């Protein structure tokens, strides 16, 4: 017989990761827009690297929670997932591509 608390913890982990990635992504998009307006491209490039690490962690969670065998192996229970985490990860990829493009260094103008 499965304990209810174990199921609750698995569900809590899943939703904390989903909400955490959403909040982090929105915050990083706001900071990227601010730094783009200030022409601080190095900061944007650093944020793109941080978002890449966050997306990889989110991908790992997505992989575990969308595979019933892995979910049961790691959490001793299964949780019904939604497509929200996949959508968030797609948004992360778009944000990272934009940040890498924007974060490239500005080439100095040549003297005339």
JSON list of C-alpha atoms in Angstrom, two decimals:
[
{"chain": "A", "resi": 1, "resn": "UNK", "atom": "CA", "xyz": [0.00, 0.00, 0.00]},
{"chain": "A", "resi": 2, "resn": "UNK", "atom": "CA", "xyz": [1.39, 3.37, -1.00]},
{"chain": "A", "resi": 3, "resn": "UNK", "atom": "CA", "xyz": [1.62, 6.15, 1.52]},
{"chain": "A", "resi": 4, "resn": "UNK", "atom": "CA", "xyz": [-0.22, 9.38, 0.66]},
{"chain": "A", "resi": 5, "resn": "UNK", "atom": "CA", "xyz": [2.68, 11.55, 1.85]},
{"chain": "A", "resi": 6, "resn": "UNK", "atom": "CA", "xyz": [5.05, 10.12, -0.76]},
{"chain": "A", "resi": 7, "resn": "UNK", "atom": "CA", "xyz": [2.61, 10.97, -3.53]},
{"chain": "A", "resi": 8, "resn": "UNK", "atom": "CA", "xyz": [2.24, 14.45, -2.08]},
{"chain": "A", "resi": 9, "resn": "UNK", "atom": "CA", "xyz": [6.01, 15.03, -2.06]},
{"chain": "A", "resi": 10, "resn": "UNK", "atom": "CA", "xyz": [6.37, 13.97, -5.70]},
{"chain": "A", "resi": 11, "resn": "UNK", "atom": "CA", "xyz": [3.59, 16.32, -6.71]},
{"chain": "A", "resi": 12, "resn": "UNK", "atom": "CA", "xyz": [5.09, 19.12, -4.63]},
{"chain": "A", "resi": 13, "resn": "UNK", "atom": "CA", "xyz": [8.52, 18.65, -6.24]},
{"chain": "A", "resi": 14, "resn": "UNK", "atom": "CA", "xyz": [7.02, 18.75, -9.73]},
{"chain": "A", "resi": 15, "resn": "UNK", "atom": "CA", "xyz": [4.99, 21.93, -9.16]},
{"chain": "A", "resi": 16, "resn": "UNK", "atom": "CA", "xyz": [7.78, 23.73, -7.28]},
{"chain": "A", "resi": 17, "resn": "UNK", "atom": "CA", "xyz": [10.09, 23.11, -10.25]},
{"chain": "A", "resi": 18, "resn": "UNK", "atom": "CA", "xyz": [7.46, 24.26, -12.78]},
{"chain": "A", "resi": 19, "resn": "UNK", "atom": "CA", "xyz": [6.56, 27.44, -10.88]},
{"chain": "A", "resi": 20, "resn": "UNK", "atom": "CA", "xyz": [10.21, 28.11, -10.03]},
{"chain": "A", "resi": 21, "resn": "UNK", "atom": "CA", "xyz": [11.24, 27.89, -13.69]},
{"chain": "A", "resi": 22, "resn": "UNK", "atom": "CA", "xyz": [8.40, 30.21, -14.70]},
{"chain": "A", "resi": 23, "resn": "UNK", "atom": "CA", "xyz": [9.30, 32.83, -12.08]},
{"chain": "A", "resi": 24, "resn": "UNK", "atom": "CA", "xyz": [13.03, 32.58, -12.85]},
{"chain": "A", "resi": 25, "resn": "UNK", "atom": "CA", "xyz": [12.41, 32.85, -16.61]},
{"chain": "A", "resi": 26, "resn": "UNK", "atom": "CA", "xyz": [10.19, 35.92, -16.27]},
{"chain": "A", "resi": 27, "resn": "UNK", "atom": "CA", "xyz": [12.70, 37.57, -13.93]},
{"chain": "A", "resi": 28, "resn": "UNK", "atom": "CA", "xyz": [15.61, 36.85, -16.29]},
{"chain": "A", "resi": 29, "resn": "UNK", "atom": "CA", "xyz": [13.64, 38.14, -19.29]},
{"chain": "A", "resi": 30, "resn": "UNK", "atom": "CA", "xyz": [13.01, 41.42, -17.40]},
{"chain": "A", "resi": 31, "resn": "UNK", "atom": "CA", "xyz": [16.69, 41.70, -16.44]},
{"chain": "A", "resi": 32, "resn": "UNK", "atom": "CA", "xyz": [17.78, 40.93, -19.99]},
{"chain": "A", "resi": 33, "resn": "UNK", "atom": "CA", "xyz": [15.51, 43.66, -21.35]},
{"chain": "A", "resi": 34, "resn": "UNK", "atom": "CA", "xyz": [16.87, 46.12, -18.78]},
{"chain": "A", "resi": 35, "resn": "UNK", "atom": "CA", "xyz": [20.50, 45.26, -19.53]},
{"chain": "A", "resi": 36, "resn": "UNK", "atom": "CA", "xyz": [19.84, 45.44, -23.26]},
{"chain": "A", "resi": 37, "resn": "UNK", "atom": "CA", "xyz": [18.57, 48.99, -22.78]},
{"chain": "A", "resi": 38, "resn": "UNK", "atom": "CA", "xyz": [21.74, 49.79, -20.80]},
{"chain": "A", "resi": 39, "resn": "UNK", "atom": "CA", "xyz": [23.99, 48.17, -23.49]},
{"chain": "A", "resi": 40, "resn": "UNK", "atom": "CA", "xyz": [25.45, 45.74, -20.91]},
{"chain": "A", "resi": 41, "resn": "UNK", "atom": "CA", "xyz": [25.80, 42.79, -23.26]},
{"chain": "A", "resi": 42, "resn": "UNK", "atom": "CA", "xyz": [28.19, 40.85, -21.01]},
{"chain": "A", "resi": 43, "resn": "UNK", "atom": "CA", "xyz": [25.50, 40.58, -18.36]},
{"chain": "A", "resi": 44, "resn": "UNK", "atom": "CA", "xyz": [23.00, 39.29, -20.93]},
{"chain": "A", "resi": 45, "resn": "UNK", "atom": "CA", "xyz": [25.48, 36.66, -22.09]},
{"chain": "A", "resi": 46, "resn": "UNK", "atom": "CA", "xyz": [26.01, 35.54, -18.47]},
{"chain": "A", "resi": 47, "resn": "UNK", "atom": "CA", "xyz": [22.24, 35.30, -17.93]},
{"chain": "A", "resi": 48, "resn": "UNK", "atom": "CA", "xyz": [21.99, 33.17, -21.10]},
{"chain": "A", "resi": 49, "resn": "UNK", "atom": "CA", "xyz": [24.49, 30.73, -19.57]},
{"chain": "A", "resi": 50, "resn": "UNK", "atom": "CA", "xyz": [22.53, 30.67, -16.28]},
{"chain": "A", "resi": 51, "resn": "UNK", "atom": "CA", "xyz": [19.27, 30.07, -18.17]},
{"chain": "A", "resi": 52, "resn": "UNK", "atom": "CA", "xyz": [20.91, 27.23, -20.09]},
{"chain": "A", "resi": 53, "resn": "UNK", "atom": "CA", "xyz": [21.80, 25.53, -16.81]},
{"chain": "A", "resi": 54, "resn": "UNK", "atom": "CA", "xyz": [18.24, 26.07, -15.55]},
{"chain": "A", "resi": 55, "resn": "UNK", "atom": "CA", "xyz": [16.80, 24.66, -18.77]},
{"chain": "A", "resi": 56, "resn": "UNK", "atom": "CA", "xyz": [19.02, 21.57, -18.47]},
{"chain": "A", "resi": 57, "resn": "UNK", "atom": "CA", "xyz": [17.80, 21.03, -14.89]},
{"chain": "A", "resi": 58, "resn": "UNK", "atom": "CA", "xyz": [14.21, 21.50, -16.07]},
{"chain": "A", "resi": 59, "resn": "UNK", "atom": "CA", "xyz": [14.81, 19.03, -18.90]},
{"chain": "A", "resi": 60, "resn": "UNK", "atom": "CA", "xyz": [16.04, 16.47, -16.39]},
{"chain": "A", "resi": 61, "resn": "UNK", "atom": "CA", "xyz": [12.90, 16.94, -14.28]},
{"chain": "A", "resi": 62, "resn": "UNK", "atom": "CA", "xyz": [10.74, 16.74, -17.42]},
{"chain": "A", "resi": 63, "resn": "UNK", "atom": "CA", "xyz": [12.47, 13.50, -18.41]},
{"chain": "A", "resi": 64, "resn": "UNK", "atom": "CA", "xyz": [12.00, 11.90, -14.99]},
{"chain": "A", "resi": 65, "resn": "UNK", "atom": "CA", "xyz": [8.40, 12.98, -14.54]},
{"chain": "A", "resi": 66, "resn": "UNK", "atom": "CA", "xyz": [7.26, 12.00, -18.04]},
{"chain": "A", "resi": 67, "resn": "UNK", "atom": "CA", "xyz": [8.60, 8.45, -17.70]},
{"chain": "A", "resi": 68, "resn": "UNK", "atom": "CA", "xyz": [6.49, 6.42, -15.27]},
{"chain": "A", "resi": 69, "resn": "UNK", "atom": "CA", "xyz": [9.30, 3.93, -14.54]},
{"chain": "A", "resi": 70, "resn": "UNK", "atom": "CA", "xyz": [11.84, 6.66, -13.75]},
{"chain": "A", "resi": 71, "resn": "UNK", "atom": "CA", "xyz": [9.28, 8.54, -11.70]},
{"chain": "A", "resi": 72, "resn": "UNK", "atom": "CA", "xyz": [8.55, 5.47, -9.60]},
{"chain": "A", "resi": 73, "resn": "UNK", "atom": "CA", "xyz": [12.27, 4.67, -9.28]},
{"chain": "A", "resi": 74, "resn": "UNK", "atom": "CA", "xyz": [13.23, 8.13, -8.00]},
{"chain": "A", "resi": 75, "resn": "UNK", "atom": "CA", "xyz": [10.10, 9.06, -6.04]},
{"chain": "A", "resi": 76, "resn": "UNK", "atom": "CA", "xyz": [8.39, 5.72, -5.24]},
{"chain": "A", "resi": 77, "resn": "UNK", "atom": "CA", "xyz": [5.20, 7.09, -6.76]},
{"chain": "A", "resi": 78, "resn": "UNK", "atom": "CA", "xyz": [3.83, 8.53, -9.96]},
{"chain": "A", "resi": 79, "resn": "UNK", "atom": "CA", "xyz": [2.38, 11.97, -10.57]},
{"chain": "A", "resi": 80, "resn": "UNK", "atom": "CA", "xyz": [0.15, 13.02, -13.44]},
{"chain": "A", "resi": 81, "resn": "UNK", "atom": "CA", "xyz": [2.01, 15.72, -15.36]},
{"chain": "A", "resi": 82, "resn": "UNK", "atom": "CA", "xyz": [0.87, 18.48, -17.67]},
{"chain": "A", "resi": 83, "resn": "UNK", "atom": "CA", "xyz": [2.34, 19.99, -20.83]},
{"chain": "A", "resi": 84, "resn": "UNK", "atom": "CA", "xyz": [3.18, 23.16, -18.92]},
{"chain": "A", "resi": 85, "resn": "UNK", "atom": "CA", "xyz": [6.76, 22.12, -18.14]},
{"chain": "A", "resi": 86, "resn": "UNK", "atom": "CA", "xyz": [7.41, 21.35, -21.82]},
{"chain": "A", "resi": 87, "resn": "UNK", "atom": "CA", "xyz": [6.01, 24.74, -22.84]},
{"chain": "A", "resi": 88, "resn": "UNK", "atom": "CA", "xyz": [8.20, 26.45, -20.23]},
{"chain": "A", "resi": 89, "resn": "UNK", "atom": "CA", "xyz": [11.27, 24.66, -21.58]},
{"chain": "A", "resi": 90, "resn": "UNK", "atom": "CA", "xyz": [10.46, 25.75, -25.13]},
{"chain": "A", "resi": 91, "resn": "UNK", "atom": "CA", "xyz": [10.16, 29.34, -23.88]},
{"chain": "A", "resi": 92, "resn": "UNK", "atom": "CA", "xyz": [13.56, 28.93, -22.20]},
{"chain": "A", "resi": 93, "resn": "UNK", "atom": "CA", "xyz": [15.13, 27.85, -25.50]},
{"chain": "A", "resi": 94, "resn": "UNK", "atom": "CA", "xyz": [13.68, 30.91, -27.25]},
{"chain": "A", "resi": 95, "resn": "UNK", "atom": "CA", "xyz": [14.87, 33.19, -24.42]},
{"chain": "A", "resi": 96, "resn": "UNK", "atom": "CA", "xyz": [18.35, 31.66, -24.45]},
{"chain": "A", "resi": 97, "resn": "UNK", "atom": "CA", "xyz": [18.71, 32.10, -28.22]},
{"chain": "A", "resi": 98, "resn": "UNK", "atom": "CA", "xyz": [17.63, 35.74, -27.95]},
{"chain": "A", "resi": 99, "resn": "UNK", "atom": "CA", "xyz": [20.04, 36.33, -25.05]},
{"chain": "A", "resi": 100, "resn": "UNK", "atom": "CA", "xyz": [22.98, 34.72, -26.85]},
{"chain": "A", "resi": 101, "resn": "UNK", "atom": "CA", "xyz": [22.33, 36.86, -29.92]},
{"chain": "A", "resi": 102, "resn": "UNK", "atom": "CA", "xyz": [21.85, 40.03, -27.85]},
{"chain": "A", "resi": 103, "resn": "UNK", "atom": "CA", "xyz": [24.75, 39.17, -25.53]},
{"chain": "A", "resi": 104, "resn": "UNK", "atom": "CA", "xyz": [27.40, 39.15, -28.21]},
{"chain": "A", "resi": 105, "resn": "UNK", "atom": "CA", "xyz": [29.93, 41.89, -27.65]},
{"chain": "A", "resi": 106, "resn": "UNK", "atom": "CA", "xyz": [29.54, 45.17, -29.45]},
{"chain": "A", "resi": 107, "resn": "UNK", "atom": "CA", "xyz": [32.28, 45.67, -31.98]},
{"chain": "A", "resi": 108, "resn": "UNK", "atom": "CA", "xyz": [34.08, 48.99, -31.45]},
{"chain": "A", "resi": 109, "resn": "UNK", "atom": "CA", "xyz": [33.73, 51.49, -34.24]},
{"chain": "A", "resi": 110, "resn": "UNK", "atom": "CA", "xyz": [36.85, 52.16, -36.25]},
{"chain": "A", "resi": 111, "resn": "UNK", "atom": "CA", "xyz": [38.35, 55.62, -36.02]},
{"chain": "A", "resi": 112, "resn": "UNK", "atom": "CA", "xyz": [37.82, 57.81, -39.05]}
]
